[in-house]
PDB file of C-alpha atoms in Angstrom:
ATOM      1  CA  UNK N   1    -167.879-115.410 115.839  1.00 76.00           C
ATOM      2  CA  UNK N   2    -164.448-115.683 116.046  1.00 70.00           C
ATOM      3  CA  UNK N   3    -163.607-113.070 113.540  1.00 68.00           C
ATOM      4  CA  UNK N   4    -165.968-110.584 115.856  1.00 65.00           C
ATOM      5  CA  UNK N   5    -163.803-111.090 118.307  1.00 66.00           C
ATOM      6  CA  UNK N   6    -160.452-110.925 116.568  1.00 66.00           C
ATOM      7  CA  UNK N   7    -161.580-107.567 114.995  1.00 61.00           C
ATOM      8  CA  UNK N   8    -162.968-106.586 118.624  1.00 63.00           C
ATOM      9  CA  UNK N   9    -159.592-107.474 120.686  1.00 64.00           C
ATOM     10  CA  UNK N  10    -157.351-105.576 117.685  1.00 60.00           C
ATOM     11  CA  UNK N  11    -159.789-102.787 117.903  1.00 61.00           C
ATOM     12  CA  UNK N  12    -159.335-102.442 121.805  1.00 60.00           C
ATOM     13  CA  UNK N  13    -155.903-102.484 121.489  1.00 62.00           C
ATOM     14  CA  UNK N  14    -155.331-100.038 119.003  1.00 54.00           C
ATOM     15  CA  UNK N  15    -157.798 -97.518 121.611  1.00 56.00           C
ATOM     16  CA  UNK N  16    -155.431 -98.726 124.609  1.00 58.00           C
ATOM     17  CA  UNK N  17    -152.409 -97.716 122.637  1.00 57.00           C
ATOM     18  CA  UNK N  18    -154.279 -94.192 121.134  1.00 54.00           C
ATOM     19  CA  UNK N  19    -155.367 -93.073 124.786  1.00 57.00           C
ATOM     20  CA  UNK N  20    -152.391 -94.581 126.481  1.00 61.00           C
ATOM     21  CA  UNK N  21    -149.826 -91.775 128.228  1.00 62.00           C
ATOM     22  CA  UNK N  22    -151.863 -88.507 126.342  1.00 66.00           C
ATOM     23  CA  UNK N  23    -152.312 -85.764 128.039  1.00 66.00           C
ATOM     24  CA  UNK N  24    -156.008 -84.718 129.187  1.00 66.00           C
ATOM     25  CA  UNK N  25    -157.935 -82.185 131.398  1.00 64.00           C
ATOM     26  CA  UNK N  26    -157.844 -83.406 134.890  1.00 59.00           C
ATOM     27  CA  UNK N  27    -161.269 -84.439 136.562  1.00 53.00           C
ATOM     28  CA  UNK N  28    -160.109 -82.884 139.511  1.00 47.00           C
ATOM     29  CA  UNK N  29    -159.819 -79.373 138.087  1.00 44.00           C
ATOM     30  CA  UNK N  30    -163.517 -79.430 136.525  1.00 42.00           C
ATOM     31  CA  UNK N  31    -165.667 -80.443 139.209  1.00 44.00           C
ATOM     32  CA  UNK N  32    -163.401 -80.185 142.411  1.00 46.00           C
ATOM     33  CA  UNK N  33    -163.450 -77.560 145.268  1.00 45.00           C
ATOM     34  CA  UNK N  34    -160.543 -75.031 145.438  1.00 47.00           C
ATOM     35  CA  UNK N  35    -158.345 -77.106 147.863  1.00 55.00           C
ATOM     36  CA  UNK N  36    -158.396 -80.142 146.336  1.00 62.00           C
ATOM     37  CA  UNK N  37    -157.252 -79.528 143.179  1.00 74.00           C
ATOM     38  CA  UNK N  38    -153.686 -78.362 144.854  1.00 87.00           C
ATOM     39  CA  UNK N  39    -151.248 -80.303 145.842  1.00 92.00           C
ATOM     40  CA  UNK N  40    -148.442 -78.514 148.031  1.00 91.00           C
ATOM     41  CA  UNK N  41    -145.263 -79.870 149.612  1.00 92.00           C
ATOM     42  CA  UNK N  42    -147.383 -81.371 152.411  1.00 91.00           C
ATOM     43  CA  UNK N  43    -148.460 -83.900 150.543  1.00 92.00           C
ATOM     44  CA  UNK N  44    -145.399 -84.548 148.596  1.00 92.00           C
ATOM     45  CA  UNK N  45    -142.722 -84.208 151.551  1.00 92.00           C
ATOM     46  CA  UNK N  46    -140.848 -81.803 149.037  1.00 94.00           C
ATOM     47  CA  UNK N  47    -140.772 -78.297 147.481  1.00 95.00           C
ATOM     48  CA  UNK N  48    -142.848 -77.996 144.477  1.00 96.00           C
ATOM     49  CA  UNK N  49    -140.796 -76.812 140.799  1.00 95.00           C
ATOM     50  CA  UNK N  50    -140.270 -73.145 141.229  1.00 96.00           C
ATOM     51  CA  UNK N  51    -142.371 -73.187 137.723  1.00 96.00           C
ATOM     52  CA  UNK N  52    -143.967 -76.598 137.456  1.00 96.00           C
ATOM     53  CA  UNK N  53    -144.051 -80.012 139.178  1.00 97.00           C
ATOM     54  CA  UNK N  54    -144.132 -83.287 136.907  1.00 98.00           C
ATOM     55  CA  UNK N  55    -145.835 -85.115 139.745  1.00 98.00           C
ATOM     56  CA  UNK N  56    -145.656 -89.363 138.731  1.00 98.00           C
ATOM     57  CA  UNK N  57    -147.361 -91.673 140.805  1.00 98.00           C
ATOM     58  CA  UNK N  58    -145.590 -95.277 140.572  1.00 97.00           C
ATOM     59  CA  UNK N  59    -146.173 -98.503 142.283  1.00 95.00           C
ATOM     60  CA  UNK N  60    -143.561-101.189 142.858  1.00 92.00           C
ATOM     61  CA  UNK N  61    -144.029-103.584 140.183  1.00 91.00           C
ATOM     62  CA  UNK N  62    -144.937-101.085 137.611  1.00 93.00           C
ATOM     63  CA  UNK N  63    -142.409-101.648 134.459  1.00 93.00           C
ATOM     64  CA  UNK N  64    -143.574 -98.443 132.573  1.00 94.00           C
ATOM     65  CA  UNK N  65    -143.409 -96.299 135.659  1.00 96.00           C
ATOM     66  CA  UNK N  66    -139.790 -96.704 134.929  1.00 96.00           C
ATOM     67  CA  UNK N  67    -139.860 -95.650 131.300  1.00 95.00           C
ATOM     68  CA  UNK N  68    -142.038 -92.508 132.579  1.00 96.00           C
ATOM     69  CA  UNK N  69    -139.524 -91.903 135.255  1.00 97.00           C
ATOM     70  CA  UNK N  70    -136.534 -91.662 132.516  1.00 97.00           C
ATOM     71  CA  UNK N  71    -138.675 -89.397 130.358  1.00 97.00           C
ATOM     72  CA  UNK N  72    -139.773 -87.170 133.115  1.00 97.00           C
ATOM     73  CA  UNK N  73    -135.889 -86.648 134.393  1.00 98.00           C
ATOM     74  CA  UNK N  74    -134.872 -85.721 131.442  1.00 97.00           C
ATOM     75  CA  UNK N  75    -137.193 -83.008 130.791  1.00 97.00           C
ATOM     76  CA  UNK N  76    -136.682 -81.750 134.003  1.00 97.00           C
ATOM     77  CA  UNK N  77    -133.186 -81.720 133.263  1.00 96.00           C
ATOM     78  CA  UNK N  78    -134.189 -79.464 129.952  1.00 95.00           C
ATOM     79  CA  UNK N  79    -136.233 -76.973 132.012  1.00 94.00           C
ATOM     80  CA  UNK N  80    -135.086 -74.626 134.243  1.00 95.00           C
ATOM     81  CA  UNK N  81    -137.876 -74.129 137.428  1.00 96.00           C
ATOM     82  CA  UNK N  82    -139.022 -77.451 136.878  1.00 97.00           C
ATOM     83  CA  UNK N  83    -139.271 -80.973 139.633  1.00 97.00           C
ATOM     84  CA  UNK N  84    -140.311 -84.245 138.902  1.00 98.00           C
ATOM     85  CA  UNK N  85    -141.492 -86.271 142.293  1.00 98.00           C
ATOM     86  CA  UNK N  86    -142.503 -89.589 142.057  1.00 97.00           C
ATOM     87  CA  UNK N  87    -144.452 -91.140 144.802  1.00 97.00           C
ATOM     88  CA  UNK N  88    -145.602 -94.647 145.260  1.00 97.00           C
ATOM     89  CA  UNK N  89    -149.357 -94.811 144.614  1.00 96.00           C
ATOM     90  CA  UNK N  90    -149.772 -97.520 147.858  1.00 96.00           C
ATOM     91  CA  UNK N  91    -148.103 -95.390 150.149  1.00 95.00           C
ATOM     92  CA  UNK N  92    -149.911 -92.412 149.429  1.00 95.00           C
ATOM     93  CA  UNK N  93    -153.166 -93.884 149.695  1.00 95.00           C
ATOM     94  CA  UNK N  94    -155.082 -90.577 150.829  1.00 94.00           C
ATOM     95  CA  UNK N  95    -153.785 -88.206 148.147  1.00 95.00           C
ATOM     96  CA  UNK N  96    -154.539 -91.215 145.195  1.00 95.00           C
ATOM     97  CA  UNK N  97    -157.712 -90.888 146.240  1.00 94.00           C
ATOM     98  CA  UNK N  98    -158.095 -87.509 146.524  1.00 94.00           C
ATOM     99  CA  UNK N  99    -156.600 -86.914 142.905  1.00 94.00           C
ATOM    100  CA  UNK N 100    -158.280 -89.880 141.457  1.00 92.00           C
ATOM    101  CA  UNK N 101    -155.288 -91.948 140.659  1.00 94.00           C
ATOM    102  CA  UNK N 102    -156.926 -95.209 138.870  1.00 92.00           C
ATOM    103  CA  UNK N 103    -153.536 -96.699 137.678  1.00 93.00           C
ATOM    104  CA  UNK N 104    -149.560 -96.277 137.568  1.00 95.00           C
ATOM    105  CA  UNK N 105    -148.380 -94.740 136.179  1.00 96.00           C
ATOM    106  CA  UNK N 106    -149.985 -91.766 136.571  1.00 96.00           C
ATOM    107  CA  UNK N 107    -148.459 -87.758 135.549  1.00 97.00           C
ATOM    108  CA  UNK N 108    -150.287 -84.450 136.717  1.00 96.00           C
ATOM    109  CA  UNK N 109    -148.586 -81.347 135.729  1.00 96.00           C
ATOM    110  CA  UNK N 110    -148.627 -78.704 138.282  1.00 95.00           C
ATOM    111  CA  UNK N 111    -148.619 -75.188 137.933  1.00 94.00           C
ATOM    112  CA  UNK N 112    -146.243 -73.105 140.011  1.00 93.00           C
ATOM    113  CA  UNK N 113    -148.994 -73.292 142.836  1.00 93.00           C
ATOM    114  CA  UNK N 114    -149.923 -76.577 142.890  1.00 94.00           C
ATOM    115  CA  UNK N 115    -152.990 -76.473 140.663  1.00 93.00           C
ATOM    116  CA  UNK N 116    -153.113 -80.054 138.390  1.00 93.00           C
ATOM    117  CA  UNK N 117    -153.651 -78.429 134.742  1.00 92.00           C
ATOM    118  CA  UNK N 118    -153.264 -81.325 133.034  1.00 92.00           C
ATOM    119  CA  UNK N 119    -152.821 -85.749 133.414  1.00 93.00           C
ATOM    120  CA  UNK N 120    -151.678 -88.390 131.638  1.00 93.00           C
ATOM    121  CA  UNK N 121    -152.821 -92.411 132.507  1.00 92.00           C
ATOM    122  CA  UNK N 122    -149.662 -94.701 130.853  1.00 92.00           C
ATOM    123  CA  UNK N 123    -146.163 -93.972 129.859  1.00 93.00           C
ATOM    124  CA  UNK N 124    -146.351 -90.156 127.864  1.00 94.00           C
ATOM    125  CA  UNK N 125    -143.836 -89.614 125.260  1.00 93.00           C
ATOM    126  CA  UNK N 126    -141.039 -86.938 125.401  1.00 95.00           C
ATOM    127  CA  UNK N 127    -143.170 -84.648 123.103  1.00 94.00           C
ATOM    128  CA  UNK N 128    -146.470 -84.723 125.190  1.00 93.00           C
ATOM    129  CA  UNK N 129    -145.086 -83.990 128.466  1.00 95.00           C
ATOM    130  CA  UNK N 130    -142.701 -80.914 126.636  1.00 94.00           C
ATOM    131  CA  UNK N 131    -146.411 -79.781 125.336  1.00 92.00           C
ATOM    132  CA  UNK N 132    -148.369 -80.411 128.752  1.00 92.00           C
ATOM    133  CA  UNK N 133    -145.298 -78.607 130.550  1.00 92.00           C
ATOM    134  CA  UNK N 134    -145.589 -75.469 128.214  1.00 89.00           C
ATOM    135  CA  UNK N 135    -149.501 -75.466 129.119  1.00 85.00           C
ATOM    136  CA  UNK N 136    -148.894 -75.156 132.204  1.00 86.00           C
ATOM    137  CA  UNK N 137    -145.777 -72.697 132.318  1.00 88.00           C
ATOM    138  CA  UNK N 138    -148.316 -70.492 130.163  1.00 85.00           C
ATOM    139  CA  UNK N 139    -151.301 -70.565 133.057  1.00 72.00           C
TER     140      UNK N 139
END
C-alpha cells in the first residue's frame, strides 16, 4: 500500500510540474460571449500593449508570481508594442471571476484588442511566453 502511494504522489508531481506555467486555450475564449472575453484599460486602470498585453494576476504571498513577474519584464523589454500589467488577484475580485482566475499566478496574453488568446496557470518559462506572444502578435 505504501508503494501505491509513493508511485501515486511521484506520479502527481511529475503532472503538476508537466502542466505547470504552459500555455493553453483560454476557457473564456471558447464558450464566452463577445464582451467578456476582452479586457480593456477599464479593467486594468492602464493602456493595453500597442501589440499585446502580458496580463499576470499575482497575490501577495505568491513566491512564483515574482519569478513570472521577472520573466514577463524582460520579454516586454525584448518586444517592441508590448505591456506587462500585473494586478493583484484579491483586489480585482470581479474581473478574476469574470476571466476564471483559479490561482496566482495566472498569464493571459492579449491581443492588440483585448481578446485573451492564450493562458498559462504557474510560473511559464522564457520560451513559452516568447511562443504564446508570437500567437498572439500573428491573430
Amino acid at each position: 500500500m505504501l508503494v501505491v502511494a509513493l508511485v501515486a504522489g511521484v506520479l502527481l508531481s511529475l503532472l503538476k510540474t508537466w502542466y505547470d506555467g504552459r500555455f493553453r486555450e483560454s476557457p473564456v475564449v471558447r464558450g464566452a460571449a463577445v464582451d467578456e472575453d476582452r479586457v480593456d484599460a477599464s479593467d486594468l486602470g492602464v493602456e493595453l500593449g500597442e501589440r499585446a498585453t502580458l496580463l499576470q494576476f499575482s497575490s501577495a504571498f505568491c513566491a512564483p508570481c515574482r519569478a513570472t513577474r521577472r520573466v514577463l519584464a524582460d520579454v516586454e523589454s525584448m518586444v517592441d508594442g508590448v505591456r506587462h500589467v500585473e494586478l493583484d488577484a484579491e483586489s480585482n475580485l470581479d474581473l478574476v471571476r469574470r476571466l476564471d482566475i483559479l490561482r496566482t499566478p495566472t498569464v493571459l496574453v492579449l491581443d492588440s484588442s483585448g481578446a485573451v488568446v492564450t493562458r498559462a496557470s504557474g510560473q511559464p518559462h522564457k520560451p513559452a511566453v516568447i511562443a504564446a506572444l508570437g500567437t498572439a502578435l500573428a491573430s
